[in-house]
Amino acid sequence: MLLSLQRSTVIFWKRLVCPKMIRSFHGVRSLSSLKEFTVQESLPSLPVPPLEQTLHKYEQSIQPLLGEEELQHTHKVIEEFKKGIGPKLQELLLERAKSAENWLSQWWLHYGYLSVRSPVVINSNPGMLLPLQKFEGEKEQLKFAAKIISGILDYKIMLDEKRLPLDKVGQQPLCMQQYNNVFSGCRIPGVNTDFWKKFSDSKPQHIIVISNNHLFSLQVFGKKNKPLNAEQIYKQLKTIKSESKHSTSPVGILTSENRNAWAKIHKKLMKDKKNQASLQSIQNSLFVLCLDKPMPLIQDPVAKMSMAGGMMLHGGGSEMNTGNRWFDKTLQIIIGHDGVSGLNYEHTSAEGVVLVSLIDHALDFCLQKKNIVLPAAGVQEPVKLKFNIGHDIQSAIETAKENIDSLIGDVDLTITDYTRFGKEFAKSMKLSPDALVQIALQLAYYRVYSEPCATYESGSTRRFKLGRTDTIRSCTVPSYLFTRAMDDTGVPVNEKLQFLHQAIQTHKNLINDAISGQAIDRHLLGLKLIAIEKGMNIPNLFMDTAYATSVHHKISSSQVSSKYNCSMNFGPTAPDGFGICYNCQKSHILIAVSALNTSPDTCSKKMTNSIHQSLTDIYHLLQQEPPVSKL
């Protein structure tokens, strides 16, 4: 069976292998000699790939996921689409591309985010855990928060003055538009669809600080647009803490609700002038700072890190810190009394790499002892935001508490630090660290479930104007062959190594497709949406079981690389799947795995253990690689 499958894919393998690979999108680097946006207008538009190319790649991608009869049926469906409505839809999509900066971007914002009605918490907003701090008390919490804010303001000034280094992959400049979306942006709820707004025109100079569910507006710029320094910010935070010693009704927890429910409550709140002023102050603020209560004491390091990651993802529940949030804001910085710190971000306007750039800069700023920021003049006292909450709003808050506690109770999150090796080992073997981890994920899943699964990895399309992401379909025929062979005692080591290298090379090619605008998922989505937009019937291609299987991502994964020991996490996108995020450091890999407790088939700890073992076994397999002759 294994050898038969191997022989049937020789042509497929030869077609995929490309000897000259450009660097993957994970190798983003900033060049300080180039200014932000200097090449923005010269960036190419997102291409529309050739139809036959996409359909061919699609058919290849489903091979590991379906049986022979299903594959034969899907082949007929693809041929029908290719000879039928497909070319017409391709023509319509090409026409759309001619008149748009990016033919996908508006669709992506609407269908990927703003029209989705489920809560943004867990389902959309990622959390990011910073290295755990050791605070002796409230003073150190506030001092650290003040330094982080000062570092973020320094970053914002660089952004405003167009001094932010240009991101590049190799010599290829990347779109920087997402950086502009981080500050003063907010998702605003609406019935059936939300909208996202940036309030830069009003030039806001304040942040929102949430403490014990109280919300404060804090001016962080003084006269002549000069930022407050860390000591000035610290004094303001002390004032805020003294005015919020006792918890209050958590208006912020309403942002964790189903979007239609929140939209109706938001509309009611906006009818009151006091509420309207408070909501507008939140929405147009630069960002939010959440000063959190401490977590329960936990001795086990994995359990502690996992709970800390949960604090970033969802706040730990209504009795902990979930009410101490405003989940609609693009950026929330979270600083706990116990040193548990990080961020939560609303995903509509930016990808994780942008937030990582910001937080890396803020942490750099904290560590630099020579950062001398002179005091700003004209410091204003923080202002507590007030809400008129009637019985109906308070009832909605109580309902929101119940709903979010139920949602959080379903989250099964495990965060670990794999220490056998990191990216330096992979590079020493001349392998892509990301591809190596992705193949380990395939092996880990196969070992638990004895079958492959549709897998999503985020691939950046920022080479193109307004580019966001496309899907890297990590489950391939070569990866399946490797997972089958790895634990087969009848397969020699040299063949296992061959399967591994083929799987890794194939994955690198898929990364190349994604970053070059030649992946298939956004193209297929565009063909489907253009049909809907033109009032056509949805083509059979998208009604086929194969398509549904291929986009039911039982592994939804992303590499989010920070130079610090930061760990990003997010919820699974399939009810019977996993959300997996990893940060490859030099000698270790931080891995976050999420699942749902209501799924009887998934367990984050079991999957994490399988990932660790798979990484270790691949490590030992590579140790048996014969040395390359220098002759």
XYZ file of C-alpha atoms in Angstrom:
631
model
C 0.000 0.000 0.000
C 2.715 2.443 1.027
C 4.963 1.664 -1.944
C 1.995 1.775 -4.306
C 1.066 5.226 -3.067
C 4.699 6.263 -3.384
C 4.887 5.174 -7.033
C 1.619 6.928 -7.881
C 3.001 10.261 -6.723
C 6.349 10.364 -8.526
C 5.061 12.810 -11.152
C 3.406 14.907 -8.456
C 6.669 15.052 -6.495
C 8.788 15.992 -9.513
C 6.398 18.791 -10.401
C 6.508 20.280 -6.901
C 10.254 20.264 -6.345
C 11.921 23.517 -7.274
C 15.689 23.674 -6.710
C 15.864 27.427 -6.202
C 13.616 28.387 -3.316
C 13.226 31.912 -2.067
C 13.149 32.466 1.672
C 9.904 31.671 3.442
C 7.750 34.476 4.778
C 8.879 33.589 8.277
C 12.249 35.144 7.422
C 10.883 38.680 7.594
C 13.538 41.191 8.519
C 13.530 44.955 8.875
C 16.128 47.117 7.187
C 16.769 50.336 9.063
C 18.223 52.022 5.989
C 14.836 51.976 4.258
C 11.878 54.012 5.457
C 8.359 52.784 5.920
C 6.025 53.210 2.930
C 8.753 54.466 0.581
C 7.876 51.675 -1.828
C 4.252 51.120 -0.772
C 2.715 52.484 -3.949
C 5.071 50.480 -6.146
C 4.038 47.129 -4.674
C 2.316 44.799 -7.149
C -1.345 43.872 -6.849
C -2.350 40.445 -5.610
C -2.412 38.201 -8.695
C -5.239 35.939 -9.787
C -3.528 32.592 -10.462
C -4.292 30.626 -13.650
C -7.474 28.592 -13.233
C -6.050 25.279 -14.438
C -3.044 25.670 -12.137
C -5.253 26.171 -9.089
C -7.543 23.273 -9.970
C -4.555 20.980 -10.501
C -3.040 21.960 -7.158
C -6.411 21.555 -5.477
C -6.805 18.025 -6.799
C -3.314 17.143 -5.604
C -3.971 18.625 -2.155
C -6.964 16.395 -1.433
C -5.217 13.119 -2.313
C -4.143 12.264 1.253
C -7.589 13.113 2.649
C -9.962 11.042 0.514
C -10.565 7.463 -0.559
C -10.258 6.267 -4.145
C -13.973 6.549 -4.980
C -14.195 10.052 -3.536
C -11.126 11.098 -5.502
C -12.642 9.791 -8.736
C -15.882 11.650 -8.030
C -14.045 14.880 -7.222
C -11.968 14.559 -10.394
C -15.221 14.598 -12.377
C -16.479 17.616 -10.416
C -13.232 19.483 -11.127
C -13.390 18.648 -14.835
C -17.005 19.805 -14.945
C -16.022 23.107 -13.326
C -13.027 23.506 -15.635
C -15.138 23.006 -18.763
C -18.228 24.758 -17.436
C -18.679 27.808 -15.236
C -15.053 27.980 -14.051
C -13.600 30.037 -16.947
C -16.483 32.531 -16.720
C -15.895 33.026 -12.987
C -12.168 33.384 -13.646
C -12.896 36.096 -16.207
C -15.129 37.951 -13.734
C -12.471 37.694 -11.031
C -9.822 39.057 -13.388
C -12.116 41.998 -14.165
C -12.500 42.680 -10.449
C -8.724 42.560 -10.015
C -8.238 45.229 -12.694
C -10.205 47.823 -10.742
C -9.039 47.071 -7.192
C -5.790 47.606 -5.297
C -6.307 44.112 -3.950
C -9.187 42.037 -5.309
C -9.435 40.057 -2.056
C -9.010 42.605 0.746
C -12.587 43.888 1.098
C -14.043 40.400 0.790
C -11.556 39.126 3.345
C -12.422 41.790 5.892
C -16.139 41.188 5.434
C -16.355 37.401 5.208
C -13.290 36.569 7.270
C -14.072 38.884 10.176
C -16.781 41.522 10.189
C -19.767 39.397 9.148
C -18.873 36.535 11.503
C -21.367 36.560 14.379
C -19.599 34.384 16.933
C -17.754 36.124 19.801
C -14.328 37.489 18.912
C -12.949 36.045 22.161
C -11.145 32.718 21.539
C -12.680 32.395 18.052
C -10.846 35.317 16.456
C -8.695 37.351 18.864
C -5.305 35.740 19.588
C -3.561 36.143 22.919
C 0.181 36.542 23.345
C 2.021 35.695 26.561
C 5.215 37.581 27.365
C 8.006 36.092 29.479
C 6.700 35.864 33.043
C 7.841 38.756 35.224
C 8.559 38.648 38.960
C 6.769 41.511 40.675
C 7.155 42.039 44.403
C 3.985 44.089 44.540
C 1.784 46.681 42.896
C 4.613 49.184 42.489
C 6.609 46.841 40.242
C 3.486 45.979 38.247
C 2.830 49.654 37.548
C 6.510 50.438 36.877
C 6.660 47.666 34.280
C 3.367 48.780 32.735
C 4.679 52.346 32.513
C 7.860 51.199 30.754
C 5.894 49.077 28.277
C 3.611 52.021 27.502
C 6.623 54.285 27.057
C 8.145 51.775 24.634
C 4.903 51.522 22.665
C 4.667 55.309 22.427
C 8.236 55.389 21.135
C 7.181 52.887 18.465
C 4.134 54.984 17.568
C 6.277 58.086 17.133
C 8.571 56.138 14.792
C 5.480 55.081 12.848
C 4.071 58.613 12.689
C 7.395 60.047 11.557
C 7.821 57.368 8.888
C 10.966 56.063 10.594
C 9.733 52.509 10.981
C 12.089 50.145 9.136
C 10.715 48.514 6.022
C 9.978 44.792 6.305
C 11.617 42.692 3.591
C 11.956 39.049 2.640
C 15.300 38.780 0.895
C 15.285 41.870 -1.320
C 11.504 41.915 -1.645
C 9.754 44.781 0.215
C 6.523 43.959 2.033
C 3.289 45.893 2.440
C 3.379 47.980 5.633
C -0.278 49.033 5.717
C -1.128 46.806 8.694
C 1.238 48.784 10.922
C -0.977 51.835 10.418
C -3.955 49.891 11.746
C -2.584 49.062 15.197
C -3.255 52.387 16.925
C -6.619 54.138 17.361
C -8.511 51.343 15.639
C -11.616 49.586 16.889
C -14.146 47.045 15.732
C -17.656 48.403 16.260
C -20.583 45.982 16.549
C -23.468 46.000 14.104
C -26.432 43.737 13.448
C -25.448 41.150 10.813
C -22.114 42.826 10.178
C -19.653 44.908 12.204
C -17.451 47.650 10.878
C -13.870 48.547 11.678
C -12.860 52.161 12.057
C -9.590 53.990 12.523
C -9.838 57.277 14.400
C -6.538 58.828 13.331
C -8.221 61.956 11.922
C -9.057 63.117 15.444
C -5.414 62.552 16.442
C -6.185 60.868 19.774
C -3.546 61.210 22.470
C -5.025 59.020 25.163
C -5.125 55.366 26.086
C -7.746 53.476 28.073
C -6.667 51.884 31.343
C -8.914 49.197 32.833
C -8.492 48.324 36.497
C -10.978 46.234 38.503
C -13.382 46.680 35.564
C -13.230 50.505 35.891
C -12.278 52.307 32.687
C -10.105 55.426 32.654
C -8.974 57.758 29.899
C -5.284 58.564 30.342
C -3.612 61.282 28.261
C -0.156 59.977 27.328
C 0.972 63.054 25.393
C 1.516 66.477 26.919
C 2.099 69.850 25.328
C 3.717 70.055 21.888
C 2.782 66.414 21.272
C 5.498 65.230 23.663
C 4.955 61.775 25.190
C 4.856 61.326 28.928
C 7.910 59.500 30.209
C 7.726 56.271 32.205
C 7.878 58.023 35.586
C 4.997 60.324 34.667
C 2.949 57.397 33.389
C 3.700 55.462 36.579
C 2.312 58.294 38.725
C -0.854 58.359 36.631
C -1.271 54.603 36.983
C -0.895 54.941 40.763
C -3.767 57.425 40.730
C -5.877 55.040 38.678
C -5.208 52.142 41.048
C -6.139 54.265 44.060
C -9.451 55.164 42.398
C -10.313 51.572 41.471
C -9.703 49.600 44.652
C -13.078 47.890 44.498
C -14.478 46.002 41.533
C -17.397 47.411 39.567
C -19.902 46.019 37.079
C -17.865 44.895 34.040
C -19.193 46.821 31.050
C -16.225 45.483 29.067
C -17.520 41.931 29.302
C -20.240 42.883 26.819
C -17.551 42.891 24.106
C -17.192 39.128 24.621
C -20.770 38.480 23.501
C -22.184 37.154 20.251
C -21.813 40.045 17.833
C -25.536 40.525 17.144
C -26.318 40.504 20.865
C -23.528 43.009 21.540
C -24.688 45.204 18.646
C -28.175 45.527 20.142
C -26.783 46.367 23.588
C -24.311 48.821 22.040
C -27.177 50.596 20.298
C -28.989 50.965 23.628
C -25.879 52.299 25.339
C -25.344 54.882 22.601
C -28.778 56.430 23.269
C -27.434 57.870 26.533
C -25.079 60.847 26.098
C -22.826 59.848 29.004
C -22.503 56.305 27.684
C -21.937 57.614 24.174
C -19.061 59.818 25.321
C -17.450 56.927 27.209
C -17.811 54.515 24.291
C -16.349 57.037 21.867
C -13.388 57.624 24.190
C -12.719 53.878 24.234
C -13.120 53.430 20.505
C -10.829 56.295 19.488
C -8.139 55.637 22.104
C -4.645 54.642 20.993
C -4.873 51.278 22.743
C -5.995 49.667 26.007
C -3.954 48.790 29.092
C -5.469 46.117 31.348
C -4.152 46.021 34.928
C -5.100 42.511 36.009
C -5.685 40.701 39.257
C -3.276 37.822 40.016
C -3.987 34.254 38.939
C -4.490 31.475 41.490
C -1.167 30.077 42.694
C -0.053 27.070 40.631
C 3.148 25.105 41.198
C 3.228 22.986 38.044
C 5.139 25.043 35.423
C 3.159 23.769 32.413
C -0.185 24.349 34.123
C 0.969 27.816 35.189
C 2.124 28.783 31.696
C -1.070 27.392 30.180
C -3.292 29.323 32.592
C -1.232 32.458 31.967
C -1.730 32.000 28.225
C -5.453 31.687 28.864
C -5.394 35.034 30.676
C -4.117 36.598 27.461
C -6.627 34.731 25.283
C -9.800 35.245 27.309
C -9.067 36.683 30.761
C -9.827 33.593 32.822
C -13.564 34.146 33.277
C -15.956 36.672 34.783
C -14.600 36.104 38.299
C -11.056 36.714 37.092
C -10.114 39.264 34.407
C -12.476 38.804 31.451
C -14.473 41.862 32.525
C -11.204 43.801 32.645
C -11.030 43.869 28.838
C -12.385 45.619 25.776
C -12.085 42.891 23.148
C -13.081 45.161 20.239
C -9.893 47.233 20.496
C -7.125 46.325 18.084
C -4.500 46.290 20.847
C -4.871 45.443 24.534
C -1.723 45.313 26.661
C -2.226 43.142 29.750
C -0.083 43.482 32.878
C -0.978 41.266 35.825
C -0.243 41.923 39.495
C 1.623 38.582 39.571
C 3.847 39.262 36.540
C 1.594 37.488 34.038
C 1.720 39.856 31.082
C 1.050 39.961 27.371
C -1.511 41.186 24.901
C -4.773 40.409 23.177
C -5.539 41.791 19.742
C -8.600 42.077 17.553
C -7.672 40.343 14.325
C -9.640 42.285 11.695
C -6.974 44.807 10.794
C -3.614 43.102 11.305
C -1.685 39.843 11.465
C 0.422 38.655 14.383
C 3.779 39.637 12.871
C 2.853 43.319 13.187
C 2.011 42.996 16.885
C 5.195 41.008 17.480
C 7.236 43.813 15.932
C 5.605 46.296 18.295
C 5.993 44.204 21.445
C 9.611 43.285 20.632
C 10.349 47.005 20.352
C 8.582 47.722 23.653
C 10.553 44.987 25.430
C 13.795 46.264 23.888
C 12.888 49.706 25.189
C 12.305 48.325 28.696
C 15.727 46.687 28.761
C 17.688 49.672 27.485
C 19.008 51.624 30.456
C 19.990 54.639 28.344
C 16.432 55.550 27.348
C 16.113 59.035 28.797
C 12.769 60.639 27.974
C 12.455 64.131 29.409
C 9.232 64.906 31.296
C 6.383 66.276 29.218
C 4.639 69.487 30.223
C 0.886 69.837 30.551
C 0.169 66.461 32.151
C -3.560 65.851 32.640
C -5.095 63.736 35.369
C -6.765 60.481 34.290
C -10.532 60.645 33.826
C -12.812 57.833 34.935
C -15.322 56.919 32.240
C -18.888 56.778 33.481
C -21.792 54.656 32.323
C -25.486 54.859 33.059
C -26.450 51.229 33.417
C -30.129 50.461 33.755
C -31.737 47.139 34.571
C -31.685 45.942 30.949
C -27.961 46.632 30.526
C -27.114 45.033 33.871
C -29.164 41.995 32.855
C -27.187 41.853 29.594
C -23.936 41.988 31.587
C -25.051 39.038 33.730
C -25.984 37.086 30.593
C -22.620 37.926 29.046
C -20.885 36.590 32.166
C -22.694 33.266 31.866
C -22.002 32.988 28.152
C -18.304 33.793 28.313
C -17.759 31.532 31.330
C -19.299 28.687 29.333
C -17.104 29.499 26.333
C -13.955 29.723 28.450
C -14.827 26.503 30.248
C -14.708 24.740 26.904
C -11.130 25.852 26.164
C -8.446 23.209 26.605
C -5.087 24.995 26.321
C -1.589 23.623 26.862
C 1.543 25.751 26.466
C 4.954 24.108 26.691
C 8.592 24.776 25.961
C 10.170 22.039 23.845
C 13.881 22.066 24.699
C 15.529 19.260 22.696
C 16.382 21.613 19.826
C 15.389 24.833 18.104
C 15.882 26.588 14.801
C 19.688 26.473 14.973
C 19.638 22.675 14.732
C 17.274 22.773 11.753
C 19.470 25.315 10.005
C 22.576 23.250 10.759
C 20.880 20.422 8.855
C 20.077 22.896 6.038
C 16.363 22.490 6.721
C 13.584 25.038 7.106
C 12.685 25.224 10.838
C 9.067 25.955 9.973
C 8.793 23.052 7.537
C 10.386 20.740 10.096
C 7.813 21.701 12.736
C 4.954 21.368 10.264
C 5.994 17.833 9.319
C 6.266 17.031 13.031
C 2.662 18.222 13.435
C 1.603 15.853 10.665
C 3.402 12.965 12.338
C 1.967 13.866 15.745
C -1.600 13.926 14.428
C -1.180 10.683 12.505
C 0.163 8.911 15.582
C -2.867 9.927 17.624
C -5.585 9.396 15.003
C -4.043 6.966 12.459
C -5.071 9.252 9.606
C -3.999 12.580 8.096
C -6.085 15.736 8.397
C -6.653 18.971 6.525
C -4.140 21.449 7.899
C -3.994 25.223 7.696
C -0.810 27.194 8.101
C -0.868 30.937 7.662
C 1.264 32.178 4.767
C 1.864 35.898 4.312
C 0.936 37.662 1.061
C 2.428 40.997 2.127
C 4.573 41.086 -1.016
C 1.425 42.516 -2.551
C -0.398 45.736 -1.783
C -2.815 45.237 1.147
C -1.768 41.587 1.297
C -2.785 39.497 4.307
C -2.530 35.699 4.169
C -3.189 32.590 2.151
C -3.364 28.966 3.210
C -0.382 26.657 3.224
C -1.984 23.198 2.985
C 0.565 21.341 5.097
C -0.967 17.900 4.668
C 0.537 16.607 1.417
C 1.159 13.271 -0.231
C 4.874 13.389 0.731
C 4.037 14.278 4.362
C 1.538 11.406 4.457
C 4.117 9.012 3.035
C 6.560 10.090 5.731
C 4.072 9.688 8.577
C 3.188 6.209 7.298
C 6.835 5.226 6.985
C 8.184 6.726 10.207
C 6.811 4.071 12.564
C 7.000 1.218 10.056
C 9.844 -1.024 11.213
C 10.023 -2.494 7.719
C 11.105 0.795 6.175
C 14.901 1.374 6.290
C 16.272 4.532 7.882
C 17.587 5.879 4.585
C 14.096 5.643 3.061
C 12.550 7.368 6.063
C 15.067 10.165 5.632
C 14.216 10.385 1.951
C 10.501 10.648 2.757
C 11.250 13.331 5.360
C 13.320 15.449 2.983
C 10.680 15.154 0.272
C 7.986 16.235 2.716
C 10.045 19.208 3.888
C 10.896 20.285 0.348
C 7.251 20.032 -0.681
C 6.278 22.188 2.266
C 8.865 24.797 1.314
C 7.391 24.860 -2.184
C 3.927 25.431 -0.728
C 5.278 28.328 1.327
C 6.744 29.739 -1.871
C 3.361 29.407 -3.587
C 1.622 31.256 -0.754
C 3.994 34.196 -0.534
C 4.071 34.484 -4.333
C 0.292 34.738 -4.579
C 0.051 31.308 -6.205
C -1.641 29.336 -3.412
C -5.136 28.026 -4.019
C -7.467 28.800 -1.124
C -7.989 32.535 -1.574
C -8.337 32.007 -5.326
C -11.002 29.347 -4.789
C -12.740 31.623 -2.296
C -12.708 34.426 -4.847
C -14.295 32.203 -7.494
C -17.023 31.209 -5.039
C -17.699 34.768 -3.884
C -17.795 36.232 -7.384
C -20.482 33.666 -8.243
C -22.501 34.697 -5.188
C -21.987 38.391 -5.938
C -23.272 37.932 -9.485
C -26.351 36.035 -8.304
C -25.232 32.686 -9.718
C -25.729 29.300 -8.143
C -22.801 28.150 -6.036
C -20.828 25.772 -8.293
C -20.780 22.049 -7.468
C -17.042 22.305 -6.854
C -17.785 24.106 -3.585
C -20.695 21.844 -2.657
C -18.577 18.711 -3.039
C -17.625 16.723 0.066
C -13.969 16.987 -0.930
C -14.005 20.772 -0.675
C -15.715 20.694 2.724
C -13.150 18.159 3.948
C -10.216 20.182 2.652
C -11.270 23.357 4.495
C -12.279 21.615 7.730
C -8.941 22.347 9.348
C -8.407 19.926 12.200
C -5.046 21.611 12.574
C -5.023 25.398 12.289
C -1.450 26.528 12.784
C 0.851 29.501 12.633
C 4.454 30.322 13.381
C 4.694 33.634 15.218
C 8.345 34.381 15.837
C 9.418 36.823 18.514
C 13.016 37.284 19.569
C 11.780 36.974 23.140
C 10.223 33.905 24.752
C 6.715 34.956 23.796
C 3.946 32.500 23.072
C 0.891 33.334 20.982
C -2.239 31.196 21.188
C -5.696 31.047 19.639
C -8.691 28.749 19.650
C -9.243 25.879 17.198
C -11.147 26.707 14.014
C -12.850 23.294 13.891
C -14.837 21.904 16.846
C -12.924 18.630 16.577
C -9.571 20.234 15.834
C -6.569 22.009 17.301
C -5.205 25.540 17.229
C -1.403 25.314 17.239
C 0.983 28.251 17.417
C 4.749 28.025 17.843
C 7.743 30.282 18.281
C 11.026 28.753 17.106
C 13.877 30.074 19.240
C 17.569 29.225 18.776
C 17.619 26.172 21.028
C 13.983 25.571 21.941
C 10.441 25.883 20.595
C 7.488 27.392 22.456
C 4.331 25.515 21.506
C 0.712 26.411 22.316
C -1.992 23.835 21.566
C -5.703 24.539 22.023
C -8.724 22.271 21.702
C -12.298 22.146 23.000
C -13.311 20.157 26.060
C -16.697 19.412 24.479
C -14.979 17.441 21.729
C -14.590 13.817 22.861
C -11.887 13.301 20.235
C -9.395 16.021 21.148
C -7.070 16.628 24.080
C -4.455 19.381 24.023
C -2.118 17.549 26.414
C -2.229 14.350 24.381
C -1.559 16.260 21.173
C 1.228 18.254 22.829
C 2.911 15.073 24.039
C 2.663 13.633 20.540
C 4.204 16.797 19.054
C 7.100 16.658 21.517
C 7.716 12.985 20.793
C 7.470 13.526 17.037
C 9.981 16.376 17.151
C 12.347 14.221 19.210
C 11.995 11.227 16.899
C 12.627 13.377 13.828
C 15.660 14.815 15.623
C 17.036 11.305 16.230
C 16.252 10.303 12.647
C 18.213 13.273 11.321
C 21.118 12.342 13.586
C 21.403 9.174 11.488
C 21.823 11.196 8.300
C 25.112 10.176 6.647
C 27.582 13.081 6.417
C 27.732 14.849 3.072
C 30.971 14.131 1.250
C 33.144 17.186 0.612
C 34.832 15.532 -2.377
